[in-house]
XYZ file of C-alpha atoms in Angstrom:
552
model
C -16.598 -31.143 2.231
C -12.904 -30.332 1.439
C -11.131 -33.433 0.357
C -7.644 -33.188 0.231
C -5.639 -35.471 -3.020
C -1.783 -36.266 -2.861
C -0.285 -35.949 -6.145
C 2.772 -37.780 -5.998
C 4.886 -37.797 -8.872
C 9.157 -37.827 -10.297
C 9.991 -35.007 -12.643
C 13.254 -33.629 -13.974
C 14.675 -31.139 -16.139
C 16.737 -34.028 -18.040
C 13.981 -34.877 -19.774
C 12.451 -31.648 -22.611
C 8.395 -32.937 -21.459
C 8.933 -32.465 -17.969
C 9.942 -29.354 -15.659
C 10.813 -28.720 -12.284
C 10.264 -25.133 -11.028
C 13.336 -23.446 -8.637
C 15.550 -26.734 -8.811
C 18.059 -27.485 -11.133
C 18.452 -31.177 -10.673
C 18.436 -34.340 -12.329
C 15.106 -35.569 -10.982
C 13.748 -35.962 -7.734
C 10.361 -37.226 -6.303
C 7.966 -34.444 -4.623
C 3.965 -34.593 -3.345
C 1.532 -31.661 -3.773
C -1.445 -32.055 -1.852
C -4.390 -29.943 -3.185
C -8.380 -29.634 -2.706
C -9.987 -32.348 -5.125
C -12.432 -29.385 -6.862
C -15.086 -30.111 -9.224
C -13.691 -28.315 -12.027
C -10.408 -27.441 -13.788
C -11.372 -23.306 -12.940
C -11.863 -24.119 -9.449
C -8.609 -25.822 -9.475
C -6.719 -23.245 -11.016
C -8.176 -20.168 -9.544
C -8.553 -21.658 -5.871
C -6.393 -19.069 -3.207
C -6.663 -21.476 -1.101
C -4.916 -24.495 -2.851
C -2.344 -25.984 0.160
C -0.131 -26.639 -1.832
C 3.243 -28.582 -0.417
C 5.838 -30.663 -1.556
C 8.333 -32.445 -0.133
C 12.306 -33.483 -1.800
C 13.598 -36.518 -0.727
C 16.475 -36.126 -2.917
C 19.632 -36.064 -0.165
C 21.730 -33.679 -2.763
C 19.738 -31.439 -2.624
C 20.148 -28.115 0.028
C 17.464 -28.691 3.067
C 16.820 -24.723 2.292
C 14.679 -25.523 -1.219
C 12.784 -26.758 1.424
C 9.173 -26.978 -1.180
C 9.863 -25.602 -3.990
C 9.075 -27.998 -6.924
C 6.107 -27.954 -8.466
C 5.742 -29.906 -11.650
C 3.887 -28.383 -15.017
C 3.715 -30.974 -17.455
C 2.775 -34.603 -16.372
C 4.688 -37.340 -18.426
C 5.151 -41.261 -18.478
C 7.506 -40.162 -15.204
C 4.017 -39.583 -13.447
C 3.039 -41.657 -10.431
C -0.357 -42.128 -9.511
C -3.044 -39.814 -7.543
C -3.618 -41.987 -4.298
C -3.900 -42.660 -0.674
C -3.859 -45.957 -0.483
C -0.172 -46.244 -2.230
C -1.531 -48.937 -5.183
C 1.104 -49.128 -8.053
C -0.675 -49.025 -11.388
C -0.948 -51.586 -13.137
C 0.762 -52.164 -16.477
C -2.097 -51.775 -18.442
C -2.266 -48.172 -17.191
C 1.459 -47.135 -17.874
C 0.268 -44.602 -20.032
C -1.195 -41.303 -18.332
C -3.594 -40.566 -20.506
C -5.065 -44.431 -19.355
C -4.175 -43.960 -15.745
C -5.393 -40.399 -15.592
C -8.702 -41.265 -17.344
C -9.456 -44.164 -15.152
C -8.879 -42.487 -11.769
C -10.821 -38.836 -12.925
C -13.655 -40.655 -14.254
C -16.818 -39.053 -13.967
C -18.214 -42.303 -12.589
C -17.244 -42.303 -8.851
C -17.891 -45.520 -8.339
C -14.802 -46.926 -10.618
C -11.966 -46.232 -7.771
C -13.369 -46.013 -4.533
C -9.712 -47.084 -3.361
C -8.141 -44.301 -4.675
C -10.150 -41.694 -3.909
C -11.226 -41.232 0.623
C -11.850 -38.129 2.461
C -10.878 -37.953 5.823
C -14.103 -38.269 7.004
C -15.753 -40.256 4.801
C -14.357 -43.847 3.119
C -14.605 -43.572 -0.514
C -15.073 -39.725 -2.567
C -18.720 -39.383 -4.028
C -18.272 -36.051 -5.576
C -18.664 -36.277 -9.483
C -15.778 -34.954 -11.431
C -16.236 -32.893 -14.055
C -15.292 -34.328 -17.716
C -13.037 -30.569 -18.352
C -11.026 -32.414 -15.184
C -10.279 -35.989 -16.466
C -9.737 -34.598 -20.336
C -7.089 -31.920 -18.553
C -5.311 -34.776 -16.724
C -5.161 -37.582 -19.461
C -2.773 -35.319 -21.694
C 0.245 -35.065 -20.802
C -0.206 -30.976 -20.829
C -1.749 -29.955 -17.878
C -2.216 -26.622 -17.702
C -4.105 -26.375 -14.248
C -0.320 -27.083 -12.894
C 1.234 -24.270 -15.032
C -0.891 -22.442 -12.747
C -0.361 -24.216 -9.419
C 3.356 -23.488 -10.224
C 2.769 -19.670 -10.407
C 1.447 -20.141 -6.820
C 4.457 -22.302 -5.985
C 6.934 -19.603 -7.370
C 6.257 -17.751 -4.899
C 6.755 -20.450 -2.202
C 10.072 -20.660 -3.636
C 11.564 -17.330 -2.341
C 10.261 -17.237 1.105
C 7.708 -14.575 0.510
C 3.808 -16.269 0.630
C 1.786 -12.616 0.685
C 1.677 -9.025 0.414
C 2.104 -7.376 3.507
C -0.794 -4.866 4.169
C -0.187 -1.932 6.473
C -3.614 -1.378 8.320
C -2.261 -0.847 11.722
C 0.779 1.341 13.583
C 3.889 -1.079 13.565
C 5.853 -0.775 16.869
C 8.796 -3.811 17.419
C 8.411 -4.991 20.786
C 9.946 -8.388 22.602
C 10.663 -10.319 25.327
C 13.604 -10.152 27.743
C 14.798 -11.634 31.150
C 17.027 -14.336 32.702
C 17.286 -17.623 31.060
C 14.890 -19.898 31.845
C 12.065 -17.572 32.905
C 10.107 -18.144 30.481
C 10.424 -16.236 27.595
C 9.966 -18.162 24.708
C 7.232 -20.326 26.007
C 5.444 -16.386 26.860
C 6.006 -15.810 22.797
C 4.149 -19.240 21.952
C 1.387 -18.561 24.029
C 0.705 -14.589 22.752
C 1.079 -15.941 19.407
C -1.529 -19.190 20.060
C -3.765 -16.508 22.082
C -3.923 -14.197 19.447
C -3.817 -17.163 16.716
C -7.254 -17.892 18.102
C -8.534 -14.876 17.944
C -7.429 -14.530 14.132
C -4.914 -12.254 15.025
C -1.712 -13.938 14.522
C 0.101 -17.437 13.075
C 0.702 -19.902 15.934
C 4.614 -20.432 16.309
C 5.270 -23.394 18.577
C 8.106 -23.556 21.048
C 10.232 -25.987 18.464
C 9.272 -23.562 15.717
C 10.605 -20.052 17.712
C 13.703 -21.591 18.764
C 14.173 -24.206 15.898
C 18.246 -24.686 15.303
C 19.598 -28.142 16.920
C 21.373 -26.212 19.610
C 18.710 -24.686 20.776
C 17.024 -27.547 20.915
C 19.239 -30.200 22.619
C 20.523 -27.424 25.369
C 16.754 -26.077 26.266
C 18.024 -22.316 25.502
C 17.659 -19.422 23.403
C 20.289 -18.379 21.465
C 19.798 -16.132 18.665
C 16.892 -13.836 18.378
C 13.742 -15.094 17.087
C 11.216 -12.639 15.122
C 7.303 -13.529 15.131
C 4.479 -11.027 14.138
C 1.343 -10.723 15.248
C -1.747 -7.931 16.007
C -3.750 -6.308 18.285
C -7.013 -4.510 17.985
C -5.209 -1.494 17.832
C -1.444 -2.675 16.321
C 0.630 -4.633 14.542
C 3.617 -5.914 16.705
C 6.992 -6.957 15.212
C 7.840 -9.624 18.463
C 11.729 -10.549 18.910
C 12.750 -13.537 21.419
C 15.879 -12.603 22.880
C 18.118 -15.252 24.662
C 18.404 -14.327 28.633
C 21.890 -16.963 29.007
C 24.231 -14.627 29.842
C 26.879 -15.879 27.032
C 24.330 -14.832 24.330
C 24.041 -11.263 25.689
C 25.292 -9.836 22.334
C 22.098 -11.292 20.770
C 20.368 -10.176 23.091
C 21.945 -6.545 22.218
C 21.281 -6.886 18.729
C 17.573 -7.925 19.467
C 17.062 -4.911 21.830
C 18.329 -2.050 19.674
C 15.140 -3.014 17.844
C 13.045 -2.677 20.209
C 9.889 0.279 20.497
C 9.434 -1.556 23.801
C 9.897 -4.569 25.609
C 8.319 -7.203 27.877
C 10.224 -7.879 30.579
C 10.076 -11.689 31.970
C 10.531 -12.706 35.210
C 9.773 -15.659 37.285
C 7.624 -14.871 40.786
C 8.861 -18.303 41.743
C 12.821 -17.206 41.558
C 12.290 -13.493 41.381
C 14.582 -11.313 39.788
C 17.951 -12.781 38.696
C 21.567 -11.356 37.151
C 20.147 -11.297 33.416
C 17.524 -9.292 35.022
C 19.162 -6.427 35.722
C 21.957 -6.768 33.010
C 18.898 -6.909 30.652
C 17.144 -3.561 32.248
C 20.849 -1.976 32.121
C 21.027 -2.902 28.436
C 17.313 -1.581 27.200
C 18.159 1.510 29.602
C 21.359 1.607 26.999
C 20.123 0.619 23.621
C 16.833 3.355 24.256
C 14.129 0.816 24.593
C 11.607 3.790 26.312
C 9.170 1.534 28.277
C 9.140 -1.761 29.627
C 6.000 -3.720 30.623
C 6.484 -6.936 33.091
C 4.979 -10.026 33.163
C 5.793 -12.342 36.658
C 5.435 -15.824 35.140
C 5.234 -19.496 36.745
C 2.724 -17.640 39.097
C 1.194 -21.526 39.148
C 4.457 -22.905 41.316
C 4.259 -19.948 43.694
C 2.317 -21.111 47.157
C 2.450 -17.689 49.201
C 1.232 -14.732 47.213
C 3.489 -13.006 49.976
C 6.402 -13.558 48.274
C 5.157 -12.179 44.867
C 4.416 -8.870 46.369
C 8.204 -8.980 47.427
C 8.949 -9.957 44.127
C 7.230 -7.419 42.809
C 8.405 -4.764 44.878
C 11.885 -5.752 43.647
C 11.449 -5.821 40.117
C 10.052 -1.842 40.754
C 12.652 -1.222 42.432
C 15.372 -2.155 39.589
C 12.987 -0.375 37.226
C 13.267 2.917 39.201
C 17.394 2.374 39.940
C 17.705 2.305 35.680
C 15.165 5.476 35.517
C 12.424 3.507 34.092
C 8.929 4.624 35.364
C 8.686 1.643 37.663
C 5.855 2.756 40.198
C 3.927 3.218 36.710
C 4.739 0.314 34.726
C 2.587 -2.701 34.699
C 2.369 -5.774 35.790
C 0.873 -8.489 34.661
C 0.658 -12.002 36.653
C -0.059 -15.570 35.102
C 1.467 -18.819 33.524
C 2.728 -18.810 29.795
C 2.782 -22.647 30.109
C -1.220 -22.106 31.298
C -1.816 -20.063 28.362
C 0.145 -22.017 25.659
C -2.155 -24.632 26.741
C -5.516 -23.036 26.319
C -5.982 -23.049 30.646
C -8.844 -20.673 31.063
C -8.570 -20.226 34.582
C -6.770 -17.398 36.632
C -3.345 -17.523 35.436
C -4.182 -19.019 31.720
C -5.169 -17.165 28.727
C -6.579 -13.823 30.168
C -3.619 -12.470 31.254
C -2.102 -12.929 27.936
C -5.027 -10.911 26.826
C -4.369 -8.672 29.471
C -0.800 -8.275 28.759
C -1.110 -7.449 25.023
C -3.479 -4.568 26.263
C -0.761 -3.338 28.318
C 1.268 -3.039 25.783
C -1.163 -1.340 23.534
C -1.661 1.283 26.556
C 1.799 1.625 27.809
C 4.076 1.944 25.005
C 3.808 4.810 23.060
C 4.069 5.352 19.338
C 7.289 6.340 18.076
C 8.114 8.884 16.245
C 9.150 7.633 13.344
C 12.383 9.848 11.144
C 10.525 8.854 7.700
C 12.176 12.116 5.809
C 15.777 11.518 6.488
C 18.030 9.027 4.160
C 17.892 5.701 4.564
C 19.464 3.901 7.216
C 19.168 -0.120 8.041
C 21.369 -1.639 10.243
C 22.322 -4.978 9.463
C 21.280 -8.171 11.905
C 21.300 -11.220 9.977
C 22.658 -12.561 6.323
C 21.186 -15.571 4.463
C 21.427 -16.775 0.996
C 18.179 -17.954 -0.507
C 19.173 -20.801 -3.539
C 18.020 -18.956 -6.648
C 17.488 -15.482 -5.282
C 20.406 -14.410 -4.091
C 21.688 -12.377 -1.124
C 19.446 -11.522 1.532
C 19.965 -9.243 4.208
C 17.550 -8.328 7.927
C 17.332 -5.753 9.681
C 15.144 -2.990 10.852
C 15.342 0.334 9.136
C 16.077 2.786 11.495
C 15.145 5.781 9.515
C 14.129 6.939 5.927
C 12.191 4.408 3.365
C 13.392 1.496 1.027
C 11.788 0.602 -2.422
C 12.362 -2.276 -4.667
C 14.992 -1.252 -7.583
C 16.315 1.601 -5.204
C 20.257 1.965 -5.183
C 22.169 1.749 -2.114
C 25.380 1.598 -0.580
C 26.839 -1.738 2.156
C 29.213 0.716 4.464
C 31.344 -0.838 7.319
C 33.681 -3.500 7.848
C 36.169 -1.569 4.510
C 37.526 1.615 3.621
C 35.224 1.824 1.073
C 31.193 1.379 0.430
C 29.902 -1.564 -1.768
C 27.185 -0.533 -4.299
C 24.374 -2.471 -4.363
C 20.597 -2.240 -5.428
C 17.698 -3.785 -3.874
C 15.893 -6.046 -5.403
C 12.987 -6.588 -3.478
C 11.841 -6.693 0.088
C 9.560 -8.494 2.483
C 8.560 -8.280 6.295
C 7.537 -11.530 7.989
C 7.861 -13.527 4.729
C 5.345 -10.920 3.212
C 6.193 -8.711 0.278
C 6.991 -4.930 0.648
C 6.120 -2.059 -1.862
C 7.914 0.144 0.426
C 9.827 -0.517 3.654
C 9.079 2.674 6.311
C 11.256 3.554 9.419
C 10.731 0.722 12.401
C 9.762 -2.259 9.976
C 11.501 -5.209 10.482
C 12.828 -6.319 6.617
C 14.448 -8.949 4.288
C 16.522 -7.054 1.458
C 17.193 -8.963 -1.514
C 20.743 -7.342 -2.377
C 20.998 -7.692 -6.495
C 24.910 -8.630 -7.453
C 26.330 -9.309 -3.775
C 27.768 -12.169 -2.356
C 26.788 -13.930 0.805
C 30.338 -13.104 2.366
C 30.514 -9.629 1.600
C 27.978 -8.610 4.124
C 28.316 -9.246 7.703
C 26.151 -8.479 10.960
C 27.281 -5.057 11.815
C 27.010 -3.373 8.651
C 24.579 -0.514 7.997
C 22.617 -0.512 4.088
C 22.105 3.257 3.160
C 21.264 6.101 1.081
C 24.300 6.394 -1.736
C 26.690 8.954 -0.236
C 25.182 9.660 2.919
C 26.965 7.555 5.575
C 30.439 7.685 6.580
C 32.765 5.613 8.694
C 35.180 6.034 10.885
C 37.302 4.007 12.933
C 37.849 6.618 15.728
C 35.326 9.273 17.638
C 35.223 10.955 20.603
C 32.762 10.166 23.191
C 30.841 10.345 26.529
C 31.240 7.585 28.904
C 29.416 6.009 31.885
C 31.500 3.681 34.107
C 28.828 1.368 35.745
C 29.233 0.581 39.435
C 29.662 -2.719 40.613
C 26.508 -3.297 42.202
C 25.194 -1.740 38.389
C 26.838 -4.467 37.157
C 29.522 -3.679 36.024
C 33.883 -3.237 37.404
C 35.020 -3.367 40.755
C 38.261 -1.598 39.895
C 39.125 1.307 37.409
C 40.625 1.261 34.236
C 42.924 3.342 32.224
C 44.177 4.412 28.857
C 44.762 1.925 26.184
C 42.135 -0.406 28.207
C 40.650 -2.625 25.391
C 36.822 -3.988 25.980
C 34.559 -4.599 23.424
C 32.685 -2.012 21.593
C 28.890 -2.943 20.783
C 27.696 -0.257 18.174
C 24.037 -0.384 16.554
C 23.899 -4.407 15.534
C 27.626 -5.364 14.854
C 30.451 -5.307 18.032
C 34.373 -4.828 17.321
C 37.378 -4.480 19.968
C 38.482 -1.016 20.405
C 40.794 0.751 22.359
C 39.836 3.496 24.762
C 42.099 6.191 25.408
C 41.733 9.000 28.151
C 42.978 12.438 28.229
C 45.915 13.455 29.946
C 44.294 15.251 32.594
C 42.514 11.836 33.606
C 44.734 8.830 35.096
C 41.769 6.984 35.288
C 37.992 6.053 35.272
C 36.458 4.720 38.210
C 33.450 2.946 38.796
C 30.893 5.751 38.605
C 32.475 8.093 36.932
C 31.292 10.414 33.584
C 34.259 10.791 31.398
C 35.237 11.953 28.226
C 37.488 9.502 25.288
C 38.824 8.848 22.600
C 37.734 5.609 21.216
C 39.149 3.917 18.224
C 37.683 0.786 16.462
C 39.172 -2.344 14.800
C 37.018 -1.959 11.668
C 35.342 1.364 9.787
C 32.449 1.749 11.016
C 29.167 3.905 10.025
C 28.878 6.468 12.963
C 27.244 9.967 13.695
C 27.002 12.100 16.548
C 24.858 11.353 19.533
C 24.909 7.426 18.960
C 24.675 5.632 21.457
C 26.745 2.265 22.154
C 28.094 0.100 25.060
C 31.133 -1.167 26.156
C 31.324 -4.766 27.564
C 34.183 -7.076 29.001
C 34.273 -10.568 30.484
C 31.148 -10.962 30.165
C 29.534 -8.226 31.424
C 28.648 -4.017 30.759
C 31.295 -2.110 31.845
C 30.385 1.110 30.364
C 27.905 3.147 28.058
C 28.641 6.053 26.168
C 27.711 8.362 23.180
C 29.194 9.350 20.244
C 30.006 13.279 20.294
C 32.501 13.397 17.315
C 33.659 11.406 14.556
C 37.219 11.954 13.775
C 37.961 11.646 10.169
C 41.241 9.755 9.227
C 43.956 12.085 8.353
């Protein structure tokens, strides 16, 4: 029977007998819970150990978040309880207080020691046990804090790559459902041993998020398959986070596309279609949610018939792709009737059937566009994003291009996928790069890590440009030269000004035209990238990259 002990005790690094590992403070009171085990090897070799502790200092950065664990107990030691007893006087001393509560005899603290199924502990403790806790050495914690070290990054495995890796996600108009579809795949799949289960709180976890009922920045979750390992990104669907929603997309191997049969299809619908059309998502696989609230199956067929429809107007297969009908909020909650937790199943083996493999560019230079920057206390400089092409090894020199004239050396220090470690990061995997002698605020979203010497940026290119129609989405009336929109390129987005030739007055809705384009910022380009254009709050444009003009 596994019985759980709460070692609650003060430590600091004022003191030369006591240590705290990955926080530099004065002292501050933590709790490891661990599996009582009969022996000191068992304690000290057990993978399992859940091990957690808990700062209640307020100086110190929320972030640290567990990462104290204590090597040396001292006179500074509290007691090991549940019931919260203070020692007594008589047992200020550890070596007393540790000897009377690891006694081999059972019987002497019943209070102390209770499973949670049973009310007192009746497994003897081995003497090895009680000697190693009544000195104020004890090395079964030198070990614990080895396990804890790693806690202390955010890294708590080594990933292992037994399965194709594709990056899929979920899109679709706000409040359709998509994050409550992510929690339920990931509690389907948890059950199955196939995944971690990532509540609704835990996918969209910032205060915002919270207190508005809303998506805003995109959310990564892994999980598997039978045949696959999926990287999963929650995009918001409110149309004011649609450049999130960008960034999340030009991720994306594929996508599941969310939509309500009790509202049908809506404006992020179709703007979200327009934008995986842009961003070269290749196939899209739908899943008409709330089917619960819907009372004539009549009007789900319409539904559906739409959805097709928009598929087919944005050349996606859409008499081909399919559907998939149910409830996430069924499925989250373990409803095994028509709508509940089959057609997540179902849906998952969609995907595994629908989306093809990618062809991944594994022999060209390294390439990873930048999404997201974070500063880990003690590490250093982290940057996400997913490579795009070429591989990434630990110690491996790089170079930080975009945003300045010129690059930023830098070398990577390590890397991880899903809080996982990485010996080697391939094209499509979804990484954390520890950046060795960089600041926090000398990257930024938008910048591309690569191979030393191989990118270059530019701040103007040519290009080939789409004008969307209205009902596409996108302007009513034309535009002309020195029009100013904003410029979404890989993960970052810049004003630019667009300039046309001087045989063209201007570009109407509709039209194919060829530009000049010129950026605010220097940014890493190459020919045939693509990139969209957006305004007020909507796609106006897409367009490709067919020449990079050097500065003269």
């Amino acid at each position: 029977m596994a019985t759980n002990l709460i070692l609650r005790f003060r430590v600091g690094v004022s003191r030369p007998h006591t240590a705290a590992v990955g926080a530099a403070v004065p002292f501050c009171r933590a709790s490891v819970a661990v599996p009582f085990c009969s022996s000191i090897r068992d304690f000290s070799a057990s993978s399992s150990c859940a091990l957690s502790s808990r700062l209640v200092s307020p100086s110190l950065s929320p972030r640290l978040n567990a990462p104290v664990a204590c090597s040396q107990f001292s006179g500074l030691a509290r007691t090991v309880e549940r019931t919260g007893r203070r020692p007594a006087a008589s047992e200020s001393r550890p070596s007393r207080r540790f000897a009377s509560l690891f006694s081999s005899d059972s019987s002497s603290s019943p209070a102390l020691f209770s499973a949670s199924s049973t009310p007192a502990l009746h497994s003897p403790v081995s003497p090895a046990f009680s000697t190693a806790l009544s000195t104020s050495r004890v090395s079964a914690l030198a070990d614990c804090s080895r396990l804890l070290e790693a806690k202390r990054g955010f890294a708590v495995g080594v990933f292992q790559r037994t399965k194709p890796h594709l990056n899929i996600g979920t899109i679709g108009h706000v409040d359709h459902g998509k994050t409550t579809l992510t929690a339920a795949i990931t509690k389907v799949l948890a059950d199955m041993g196939q995944a971690d289960f990532k509540s609704y709180a835990e996918i969209d976890k910032s205060p915002e998020e919270q207190k508005r009922g809303i998506t805003i920045n995109a959310t990564h979750v892994e999980y598997e398959t039978s045949k696959r390992h999926y990287g999963h990104v929650d995009c918001p669907g409110h149309a004011d986070y649609v450049k999130n929603m960008i960034t999340g997309a030009a991720q994306m191997d594929g996508a599941i596309l969310v939509v309500s049969a009790y509202d049908g299809p809506m404006p992020q619908t179709r703007e979200h279609i327009l934008l995986s059309k842009q961003v070269g998502v290749p196939r899209l696989v739908v899943y008409l949610n709330k089917m619960d609230m819907v009372e004539d199956q009549e009007l789900v067929e319409l539904v559906e018939m739409e959805v097709r429809e928009l598929l087919s107007f944005y050349d996606f297969p859409g008499d081909d792709t399919p559907f998939v009908k149910g409830s996430a909020l069924k499925a989250l909650n373990g409803d095994t009737g028509e709508y509940g937790i089959k057609t997540i199943q179902d849906l998952m083996q969609a995907c595994d059937d629908f989306i093809p493999e990618p062809e991944r560019k594994a022999d060209l230079p390294l390439i990873i566009p930048v999404e997201s920057v974070l500063s880990i206390p003690g590490k250093g400089t982290v940057a996400t994003g997913r490579v795009e092409q070429g591989t990434a090894k630990p110690n491996e020199a790089i170079e930080i291009v975009g945003g300045r004239d010129k690059p930023l050396k830098a070398q990577i220090a390590a890397l991880e996928m899903f809080r996982k470690t990485l010996d080697d990061a391939q094209a499509g995997d979804q990484v954390g790069c520890l950046l060795k002698g960089i600041k926090r605020d000398e990257v930024k979203r938008g910048m591309v890590l690569g191979a030393p010497g191989y990118l270059k940026t530019f701040k103007k290119f040519e290009a080939d440009l789409y004008v969307l129609k209205e009902e596409e989405g996108g302007r009513k009336k034309p535009f002309f030269s020195h029009y100013r929109p904003q410029a979404f390129i890989r993960t970052g987005d810049m004003a630019c000004t667009i300039t046309l030739p001087e045989t063209t007055e201007m570009a109407m809705p509709g039209d194919r035209v060829s530009c000049t384009v010129e950026l605010l910022h220097p940014t890493a380009l190459h020919e045939g990238l693509r990139f969209a254009l957006r305004e007020g709050g909507r796609t106006v444009a897409s367009g490709i990259v067919t020449k990079p003009m050097p500065e003269k």
